[in-house]
Short mmCIF file of C-alpha atoms in Angstrom, two decimals:
data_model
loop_
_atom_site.label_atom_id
_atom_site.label_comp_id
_atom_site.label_asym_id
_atom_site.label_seq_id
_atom_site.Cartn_x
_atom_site.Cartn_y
_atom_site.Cartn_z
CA UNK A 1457 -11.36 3.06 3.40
CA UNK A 1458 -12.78 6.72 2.47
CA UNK A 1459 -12.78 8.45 5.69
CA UNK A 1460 -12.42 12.09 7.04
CA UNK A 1461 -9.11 13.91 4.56
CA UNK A 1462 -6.12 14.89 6.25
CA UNK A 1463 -5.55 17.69 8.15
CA UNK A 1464 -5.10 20.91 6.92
CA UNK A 1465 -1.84 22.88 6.42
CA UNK A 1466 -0.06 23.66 9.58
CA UNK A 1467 -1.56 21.57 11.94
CA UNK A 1468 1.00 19.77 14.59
CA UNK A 1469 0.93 16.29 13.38
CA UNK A 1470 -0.88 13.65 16.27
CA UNK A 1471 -2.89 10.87 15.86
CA UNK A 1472 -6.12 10.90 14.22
CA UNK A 1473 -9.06 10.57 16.73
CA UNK A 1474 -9.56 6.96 17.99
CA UNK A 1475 -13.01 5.68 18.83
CA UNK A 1476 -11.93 1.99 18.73
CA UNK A 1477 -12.29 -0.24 21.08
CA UNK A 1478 -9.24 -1.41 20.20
CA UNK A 1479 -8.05 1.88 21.90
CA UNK A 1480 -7.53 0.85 25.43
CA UNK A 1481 -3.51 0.18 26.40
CA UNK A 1482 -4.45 -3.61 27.45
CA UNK A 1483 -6.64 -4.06 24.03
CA UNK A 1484 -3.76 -2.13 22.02
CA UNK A 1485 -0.78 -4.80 23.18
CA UNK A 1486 -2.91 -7.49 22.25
CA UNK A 1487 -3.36 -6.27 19.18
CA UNK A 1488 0.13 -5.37 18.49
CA UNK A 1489 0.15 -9.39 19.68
CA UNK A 1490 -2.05 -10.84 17.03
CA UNK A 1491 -0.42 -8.59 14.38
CA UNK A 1492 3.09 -9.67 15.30
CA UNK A 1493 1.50 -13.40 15.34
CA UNK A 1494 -0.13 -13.01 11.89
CA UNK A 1495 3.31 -11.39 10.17
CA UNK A 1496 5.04 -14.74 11.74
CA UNK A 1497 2.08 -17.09 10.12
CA UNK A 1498 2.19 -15.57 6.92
CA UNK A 1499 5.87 -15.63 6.43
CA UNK A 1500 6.50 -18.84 7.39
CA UNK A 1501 3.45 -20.55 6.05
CA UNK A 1502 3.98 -18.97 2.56
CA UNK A 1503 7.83 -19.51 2.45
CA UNK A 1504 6.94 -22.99 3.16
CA UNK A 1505 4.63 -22.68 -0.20
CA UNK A 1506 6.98 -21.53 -2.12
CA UNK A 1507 10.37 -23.53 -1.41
CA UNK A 1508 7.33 -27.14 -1.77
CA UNK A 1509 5.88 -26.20 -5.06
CA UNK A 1510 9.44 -24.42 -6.77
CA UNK A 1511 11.61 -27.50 -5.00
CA UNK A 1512 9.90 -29.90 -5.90
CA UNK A 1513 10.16 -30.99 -9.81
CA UNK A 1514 6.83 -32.43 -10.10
CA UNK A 1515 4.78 -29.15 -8.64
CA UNK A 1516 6.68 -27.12 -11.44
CA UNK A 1517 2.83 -27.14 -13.75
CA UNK A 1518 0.77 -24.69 -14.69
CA UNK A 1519 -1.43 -25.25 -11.22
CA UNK A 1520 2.35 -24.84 -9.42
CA UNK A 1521 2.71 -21.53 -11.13
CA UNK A 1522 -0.18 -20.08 -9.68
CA UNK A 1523 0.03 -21.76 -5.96
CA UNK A 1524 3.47 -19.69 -5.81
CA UNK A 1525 2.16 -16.37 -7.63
CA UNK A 1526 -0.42 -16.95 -4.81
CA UNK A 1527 2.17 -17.58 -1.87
CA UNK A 1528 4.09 -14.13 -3.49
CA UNK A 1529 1.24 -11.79 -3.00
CA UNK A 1530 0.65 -13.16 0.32
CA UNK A 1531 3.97 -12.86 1.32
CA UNK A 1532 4.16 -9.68 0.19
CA UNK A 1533 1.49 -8.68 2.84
CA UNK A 1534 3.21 -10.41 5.60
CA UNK A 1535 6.62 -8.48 5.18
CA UNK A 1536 5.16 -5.16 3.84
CA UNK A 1537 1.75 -4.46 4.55
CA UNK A 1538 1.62 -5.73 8.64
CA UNK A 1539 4.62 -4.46 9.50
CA UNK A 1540 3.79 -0.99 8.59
CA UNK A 1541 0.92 -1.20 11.11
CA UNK A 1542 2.61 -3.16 14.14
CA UNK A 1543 5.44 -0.48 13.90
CA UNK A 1544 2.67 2.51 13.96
CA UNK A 1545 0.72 1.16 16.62
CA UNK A 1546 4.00 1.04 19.16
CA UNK A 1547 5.41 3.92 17.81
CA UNK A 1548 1.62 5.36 18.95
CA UNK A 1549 1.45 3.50 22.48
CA UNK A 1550 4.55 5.13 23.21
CA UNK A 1551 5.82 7.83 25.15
CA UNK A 1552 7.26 9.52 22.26
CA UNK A 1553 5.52 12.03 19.63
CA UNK A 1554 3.26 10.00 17.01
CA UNK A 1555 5.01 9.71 13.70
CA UNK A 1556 4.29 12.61 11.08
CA UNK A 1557 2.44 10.09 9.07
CA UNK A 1558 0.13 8.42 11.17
CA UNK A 1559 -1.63 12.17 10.93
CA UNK A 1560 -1.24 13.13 7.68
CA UNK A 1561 -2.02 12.61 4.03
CA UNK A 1562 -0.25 10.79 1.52
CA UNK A 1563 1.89 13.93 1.43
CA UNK A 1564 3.83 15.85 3.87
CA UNK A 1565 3.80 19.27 4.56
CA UNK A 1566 8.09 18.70 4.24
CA UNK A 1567 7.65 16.98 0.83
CA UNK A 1568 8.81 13.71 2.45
CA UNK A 1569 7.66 10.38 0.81
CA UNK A 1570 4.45 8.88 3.05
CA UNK A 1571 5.05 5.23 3.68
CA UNK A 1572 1.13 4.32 3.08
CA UNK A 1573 2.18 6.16 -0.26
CA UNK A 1574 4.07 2.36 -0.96
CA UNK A 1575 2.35 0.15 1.38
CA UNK A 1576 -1.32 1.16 0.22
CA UNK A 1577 -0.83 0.62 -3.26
CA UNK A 1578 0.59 -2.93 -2.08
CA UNK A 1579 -1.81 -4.45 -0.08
CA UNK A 1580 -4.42 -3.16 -2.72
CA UNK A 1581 -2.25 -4.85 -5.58
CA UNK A 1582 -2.10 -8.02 -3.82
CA UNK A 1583 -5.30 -8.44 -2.61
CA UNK A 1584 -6.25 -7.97 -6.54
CA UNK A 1585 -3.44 -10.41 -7.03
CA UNK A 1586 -5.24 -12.86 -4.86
CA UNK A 1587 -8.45 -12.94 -6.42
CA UNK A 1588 -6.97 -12.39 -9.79
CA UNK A 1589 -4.31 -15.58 -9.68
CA UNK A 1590 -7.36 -17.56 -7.88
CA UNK A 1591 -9.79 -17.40 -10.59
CA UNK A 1592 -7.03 -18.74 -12.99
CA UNK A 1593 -6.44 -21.16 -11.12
CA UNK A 1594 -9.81 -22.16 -11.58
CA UNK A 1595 -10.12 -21.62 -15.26
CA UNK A 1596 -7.15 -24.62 -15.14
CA UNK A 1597 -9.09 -26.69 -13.04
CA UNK A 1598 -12.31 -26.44 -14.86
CA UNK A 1599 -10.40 -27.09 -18.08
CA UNK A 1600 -8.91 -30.03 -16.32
CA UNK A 1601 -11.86 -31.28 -15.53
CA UNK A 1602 -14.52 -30.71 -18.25
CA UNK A 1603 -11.83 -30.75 -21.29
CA UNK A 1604 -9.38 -33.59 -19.94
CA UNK A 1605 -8.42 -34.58 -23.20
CA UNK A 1606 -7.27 -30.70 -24.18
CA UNK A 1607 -6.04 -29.58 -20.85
CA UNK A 1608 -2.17 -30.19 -21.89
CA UNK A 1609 -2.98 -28.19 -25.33
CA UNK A 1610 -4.49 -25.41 -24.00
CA UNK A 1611 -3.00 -24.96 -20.14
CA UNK A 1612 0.91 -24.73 -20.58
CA UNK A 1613 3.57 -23.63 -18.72
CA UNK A 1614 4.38 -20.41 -21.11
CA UNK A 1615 0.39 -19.61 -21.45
CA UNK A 1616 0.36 -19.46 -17.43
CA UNK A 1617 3.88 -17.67 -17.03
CA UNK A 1618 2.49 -14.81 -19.33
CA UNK A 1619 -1.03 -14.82 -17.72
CA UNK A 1620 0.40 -14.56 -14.39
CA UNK A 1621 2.90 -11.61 -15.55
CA UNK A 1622 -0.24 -9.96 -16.94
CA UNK A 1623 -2.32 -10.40 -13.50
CA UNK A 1624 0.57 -8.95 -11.54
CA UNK A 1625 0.67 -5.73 -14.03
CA UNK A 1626 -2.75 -5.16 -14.49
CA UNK A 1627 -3.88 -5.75 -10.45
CA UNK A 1628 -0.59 -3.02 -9.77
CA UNK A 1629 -1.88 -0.82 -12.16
CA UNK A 1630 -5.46 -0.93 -11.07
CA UNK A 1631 -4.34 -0.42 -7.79
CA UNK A 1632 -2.30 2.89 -7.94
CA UNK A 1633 -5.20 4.49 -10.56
CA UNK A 1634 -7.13 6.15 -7.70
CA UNK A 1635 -3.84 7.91 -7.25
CA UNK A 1636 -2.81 8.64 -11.10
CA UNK A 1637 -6.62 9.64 -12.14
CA UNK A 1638 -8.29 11.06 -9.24
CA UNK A 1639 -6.70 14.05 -7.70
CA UNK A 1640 -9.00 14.03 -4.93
CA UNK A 1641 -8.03 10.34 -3.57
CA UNK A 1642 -5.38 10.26 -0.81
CA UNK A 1643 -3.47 7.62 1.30
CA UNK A 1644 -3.42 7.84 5.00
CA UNK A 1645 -2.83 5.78 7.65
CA UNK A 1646 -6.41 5.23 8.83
CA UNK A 1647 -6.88 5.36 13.00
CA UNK A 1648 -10.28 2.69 12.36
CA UNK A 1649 -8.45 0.07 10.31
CA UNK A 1650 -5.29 0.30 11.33
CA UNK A 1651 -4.17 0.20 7.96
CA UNK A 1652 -3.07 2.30 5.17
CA UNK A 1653 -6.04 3.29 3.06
CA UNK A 1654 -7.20 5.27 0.29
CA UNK A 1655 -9.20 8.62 1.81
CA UNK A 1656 -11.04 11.18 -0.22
CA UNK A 1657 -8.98 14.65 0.16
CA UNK A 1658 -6.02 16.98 -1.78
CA UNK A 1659 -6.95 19.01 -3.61
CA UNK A 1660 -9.46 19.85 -7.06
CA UNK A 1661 -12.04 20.75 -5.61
CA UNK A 1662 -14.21 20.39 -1.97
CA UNK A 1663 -17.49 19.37 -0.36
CA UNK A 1664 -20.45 16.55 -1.16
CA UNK A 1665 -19.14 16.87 -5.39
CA UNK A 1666 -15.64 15.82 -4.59
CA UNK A 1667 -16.71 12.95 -2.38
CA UNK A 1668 -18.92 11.76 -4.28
CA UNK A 1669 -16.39 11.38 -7.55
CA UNK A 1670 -13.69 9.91 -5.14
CA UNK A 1671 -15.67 7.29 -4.33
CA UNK A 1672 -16.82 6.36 -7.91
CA UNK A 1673 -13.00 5.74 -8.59
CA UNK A 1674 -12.32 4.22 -5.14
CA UNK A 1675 -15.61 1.34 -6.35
CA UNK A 1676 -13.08 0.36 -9.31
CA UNK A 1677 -11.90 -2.55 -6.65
CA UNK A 1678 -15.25 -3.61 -5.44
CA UNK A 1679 -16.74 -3.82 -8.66
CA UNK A 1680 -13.30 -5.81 -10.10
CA UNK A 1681 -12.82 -8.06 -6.75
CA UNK A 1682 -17.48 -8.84 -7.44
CA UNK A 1683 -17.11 -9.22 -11.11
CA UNK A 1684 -13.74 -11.65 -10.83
CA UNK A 1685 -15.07 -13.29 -7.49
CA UNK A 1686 -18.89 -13.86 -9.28
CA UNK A 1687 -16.89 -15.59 -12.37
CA UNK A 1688 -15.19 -17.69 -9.81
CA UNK A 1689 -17.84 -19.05 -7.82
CA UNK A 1690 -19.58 -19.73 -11.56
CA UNK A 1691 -16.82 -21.89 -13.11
CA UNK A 1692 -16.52 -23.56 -9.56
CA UNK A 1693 -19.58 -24.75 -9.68
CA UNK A 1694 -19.57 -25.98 -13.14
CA UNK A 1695 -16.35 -27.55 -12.35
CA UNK A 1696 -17.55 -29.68 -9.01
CA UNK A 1697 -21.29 -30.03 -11.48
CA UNK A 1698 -18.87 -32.00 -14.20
CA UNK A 1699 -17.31 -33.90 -11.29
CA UNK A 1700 -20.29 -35.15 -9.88
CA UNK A 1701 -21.49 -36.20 -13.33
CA UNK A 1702 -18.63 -38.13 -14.14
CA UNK A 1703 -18.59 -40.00 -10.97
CA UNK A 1704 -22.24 -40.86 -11.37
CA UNK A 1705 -20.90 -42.07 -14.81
CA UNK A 1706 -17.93 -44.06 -13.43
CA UNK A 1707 -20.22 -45.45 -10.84
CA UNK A 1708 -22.58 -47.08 -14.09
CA UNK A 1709 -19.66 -48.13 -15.95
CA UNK A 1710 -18.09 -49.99 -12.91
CA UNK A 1711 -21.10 -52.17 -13.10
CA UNK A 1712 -21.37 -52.94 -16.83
CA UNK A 1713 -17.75 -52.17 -18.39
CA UNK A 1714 -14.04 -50.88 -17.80
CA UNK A 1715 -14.23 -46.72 -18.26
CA UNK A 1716 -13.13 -45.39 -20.96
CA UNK A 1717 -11.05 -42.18 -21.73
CA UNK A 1718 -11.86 -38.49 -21.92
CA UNK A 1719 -12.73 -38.53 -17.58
CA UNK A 1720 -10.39 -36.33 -15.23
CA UNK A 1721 -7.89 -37.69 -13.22
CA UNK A 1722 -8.38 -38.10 -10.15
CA UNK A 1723 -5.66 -35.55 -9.12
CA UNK A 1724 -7.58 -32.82 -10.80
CA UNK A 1725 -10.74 -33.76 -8.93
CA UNK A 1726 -9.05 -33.26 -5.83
CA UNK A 1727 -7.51 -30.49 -7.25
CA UNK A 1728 -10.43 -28.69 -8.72
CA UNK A 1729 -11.74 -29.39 -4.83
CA UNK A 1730 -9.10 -27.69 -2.97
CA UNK A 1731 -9.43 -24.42 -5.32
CA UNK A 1732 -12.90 -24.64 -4.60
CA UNK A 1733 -11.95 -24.46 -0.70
CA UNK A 1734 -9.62 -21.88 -1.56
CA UNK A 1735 -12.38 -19.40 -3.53
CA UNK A 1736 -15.00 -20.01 -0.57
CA UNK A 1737 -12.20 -19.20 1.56
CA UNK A 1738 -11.04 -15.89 0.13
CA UNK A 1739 -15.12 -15.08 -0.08
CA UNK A 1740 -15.48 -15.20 3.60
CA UNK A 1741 -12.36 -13.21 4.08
CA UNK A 1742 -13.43 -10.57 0.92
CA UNK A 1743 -17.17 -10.57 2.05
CA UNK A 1744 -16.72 -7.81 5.24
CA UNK A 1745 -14.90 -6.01 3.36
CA UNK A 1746 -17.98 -5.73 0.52
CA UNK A 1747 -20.43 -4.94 3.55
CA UNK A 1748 -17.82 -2.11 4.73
CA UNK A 1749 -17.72 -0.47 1.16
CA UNK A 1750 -21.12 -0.66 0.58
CA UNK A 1751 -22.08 1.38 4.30
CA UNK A 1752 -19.60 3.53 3.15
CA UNK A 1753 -20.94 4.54 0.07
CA UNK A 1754 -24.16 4.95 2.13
CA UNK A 1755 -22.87 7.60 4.70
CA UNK A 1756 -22.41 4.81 8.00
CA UNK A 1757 -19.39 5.45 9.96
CA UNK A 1758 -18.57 2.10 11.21
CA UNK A 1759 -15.38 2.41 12.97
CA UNK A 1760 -14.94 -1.05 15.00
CA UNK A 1761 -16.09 -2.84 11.92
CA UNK A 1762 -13.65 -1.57 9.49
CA UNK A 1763 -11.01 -2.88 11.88
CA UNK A 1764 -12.05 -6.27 11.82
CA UNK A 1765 -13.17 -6.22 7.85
CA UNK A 1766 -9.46 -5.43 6.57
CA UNK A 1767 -7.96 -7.50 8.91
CA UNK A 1768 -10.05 -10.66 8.04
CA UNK A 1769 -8.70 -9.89 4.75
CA UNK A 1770 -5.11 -9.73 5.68
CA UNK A 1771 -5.17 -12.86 7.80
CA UNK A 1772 -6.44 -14.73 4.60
CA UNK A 1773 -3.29 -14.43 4.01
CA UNK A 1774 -2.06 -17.79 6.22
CA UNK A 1775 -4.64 -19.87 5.35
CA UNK A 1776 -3.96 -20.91 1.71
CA UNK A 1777 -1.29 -23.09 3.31
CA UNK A 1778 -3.25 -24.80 6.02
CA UNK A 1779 -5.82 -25.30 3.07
CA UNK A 1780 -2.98 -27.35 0.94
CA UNK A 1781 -1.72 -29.45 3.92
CA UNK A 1782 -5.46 -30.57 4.89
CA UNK A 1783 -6.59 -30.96 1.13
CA UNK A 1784 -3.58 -32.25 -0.52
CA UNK A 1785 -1.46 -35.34 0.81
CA UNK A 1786 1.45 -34.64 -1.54
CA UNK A 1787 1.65 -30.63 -0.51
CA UNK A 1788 1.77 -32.56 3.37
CA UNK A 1789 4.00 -35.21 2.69
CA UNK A 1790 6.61 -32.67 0.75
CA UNK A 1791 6.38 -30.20 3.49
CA UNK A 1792 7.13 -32.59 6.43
CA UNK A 1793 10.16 -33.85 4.20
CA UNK A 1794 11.28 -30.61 3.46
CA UNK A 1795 10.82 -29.72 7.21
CA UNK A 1796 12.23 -32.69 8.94
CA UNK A 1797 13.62 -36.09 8.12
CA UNK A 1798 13.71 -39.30 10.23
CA UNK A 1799 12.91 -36.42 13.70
CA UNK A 1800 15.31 -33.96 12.62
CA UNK A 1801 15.86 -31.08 10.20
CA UNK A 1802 16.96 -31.93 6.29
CA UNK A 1803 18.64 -30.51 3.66
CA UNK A 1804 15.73 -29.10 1.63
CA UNK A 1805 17.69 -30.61 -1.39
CA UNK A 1806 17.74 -33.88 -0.05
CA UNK A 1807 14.03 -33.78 0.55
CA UNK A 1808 12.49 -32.61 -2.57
CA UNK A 1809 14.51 -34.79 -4.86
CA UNK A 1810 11.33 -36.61 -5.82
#
């Protein structure tokens, strides 16, 4: 993420030193391999998200909203962000010269636009996206479940259209200020991560001072993914505190009287589980990542391990939809119907008529 700055003027463009293991021809196809593997997963998986919960008439809520805001970023990772790197890497196994970029900074000696100049800023955005559109989605659910009797009031379908507008514009913005504020913060494609990543570099200045201020601006998305993450975890475990209180409660009023109102439903139980799922499971994905940064910021070099953190980040995104289809029945039963009908394919129309 803030590694050595691009090469000076003049220099023949090649590719950036490679200490990875990953380096080997055998260990380089396979990872070409599980990149290829993870652009199919995430397509297909979130596609599948998005034509269930905007198909189907009854996932069109407030909690719908967000599931395909979700599916978006992801998506946008799987046709954007992967590709990028699974077109570098056998452009770089090849016989012919390394691309101009894989070499350079975020801009060319010719003046030419650098792809990580669009697909950094992306993968940043989303990932903010992610995190962002995940702790609304547990605001609803906690709402749901500790304010039953308001949730329709104060979660609607215009409040969540306009919150998810704002999470889009404000994780975008967030993720391009390194570039509009700190003149000293380039994007390069990275020979560790095999990603497109922010660098210290350019120009404004030189030596310990100037890496020291790019990385203060470069800890803006730490600091936002901790603060947005730590709120998270906190109203998730309020949320699942209220549900085990209530089902104490139902438990005692089983055995005296029929319950009355003002409990969830127990859709938004199940709910309010499955985002839970969802946060723990962006946490794992988010927490090498945090470990990575914060070597960084201490002076370790770790090479190997900055592969692995960014892409355990980008192969969360496949797994919201495996978490739906094990957590929710309807998500399943909707996405076998849309996928096949009586053993054979169907008219997505046909099957999301419910």
């Amino acid at each position: 993420m803030m590694d050595a700055g691009p090469p000076g003027a003049g220099e023949t463009p090649r590719e950036a030193p490679c200490t990875l293991c990953c380096c080997t021809l055998t260990n380089r196809i396979l990872m070409v391999v599980f990149m290829s593997l993870l652009i199919v997963a995430i397509l297909l998986g979130n596609l599948l998200t998005l034509a269930v919960v905007l198909g189907t008439k009854r996932l069109r809520t407030p909690q719908g909203y967000l599931k395909a805001s979700l599916a978006a970023a992801d998506l946008a990772v799987g046709a954007l962000v992967v590709p990028l790197s699974v077109y570098a890497e056998l452009r770089l196994m090849g016989a012919q010269p390394a691309p101009e970029w894989t070499a350079s900074s975020s801009a060319w000696d010719s003046g030419g636009l650098h792809p990580c100049a669009v697909v950094g800023p992306v993968f940043a955005g989303c990932t903010l996206v992610s995190i962002t559109t995940i702790f609304l989605m547990t605001m609803e659910r906690g709402v749901a479940v500790l304010r039953p009797l308001h949730k329709d009031a104060v979660v609607t379908r215009r409040r969540t259209a306009v919150l998810i507008a704002l999470s889009w514009l404000g994780s975008f913005f967030l993720a391009v200020s390194p570039l509009l504020f700190g003149r000293d913060i380039v994007l390069e494609y990275n020979a560790c991560s095999r990603m497109c990543n922010y660098a210290p570099g350019g120009v404004g200045g030189g030596g310990e001072l100037l890496t020291r201020r790019a990385r203060n601006i470069l800890l803006l998305f730490p600091a936002f993914d901790f603060t947005l993450l730590g709120g998270t975890l906190a109203v998730n475990a309020v949320s699942l505190s209220g549900i085990r209180r209530h089902s104490r409660r139902r438990k005692r009023l089983a055995e005296t009287e029929r319950p009355k109102g003002g409990r969830p439903a127990s859709s938004d139980v199940k709910a309010a589980k499955t985002i839970g799922t969802l946060t723990a499971a962006f946490a794992a994905s988010f927490a090498p990542i945090a470990v990575f940064v914060a070597g960084d910021v201490l002076g370790q070099e770790w090479c190997n391990f900055s592969f692995f953190a960014f892409w355990i980040l980008a192969a969360n995104s496949c797994c919201n939809v495996i978490i739906y289809s094990v957590r929710d029945r309807n998500f399943r039963r909707r996405a076998r119907n849309l996928l096949f009908r009586d053993g054979a394919p169907s008219c997505p129309r046909q099957a999301l008529t419910d």
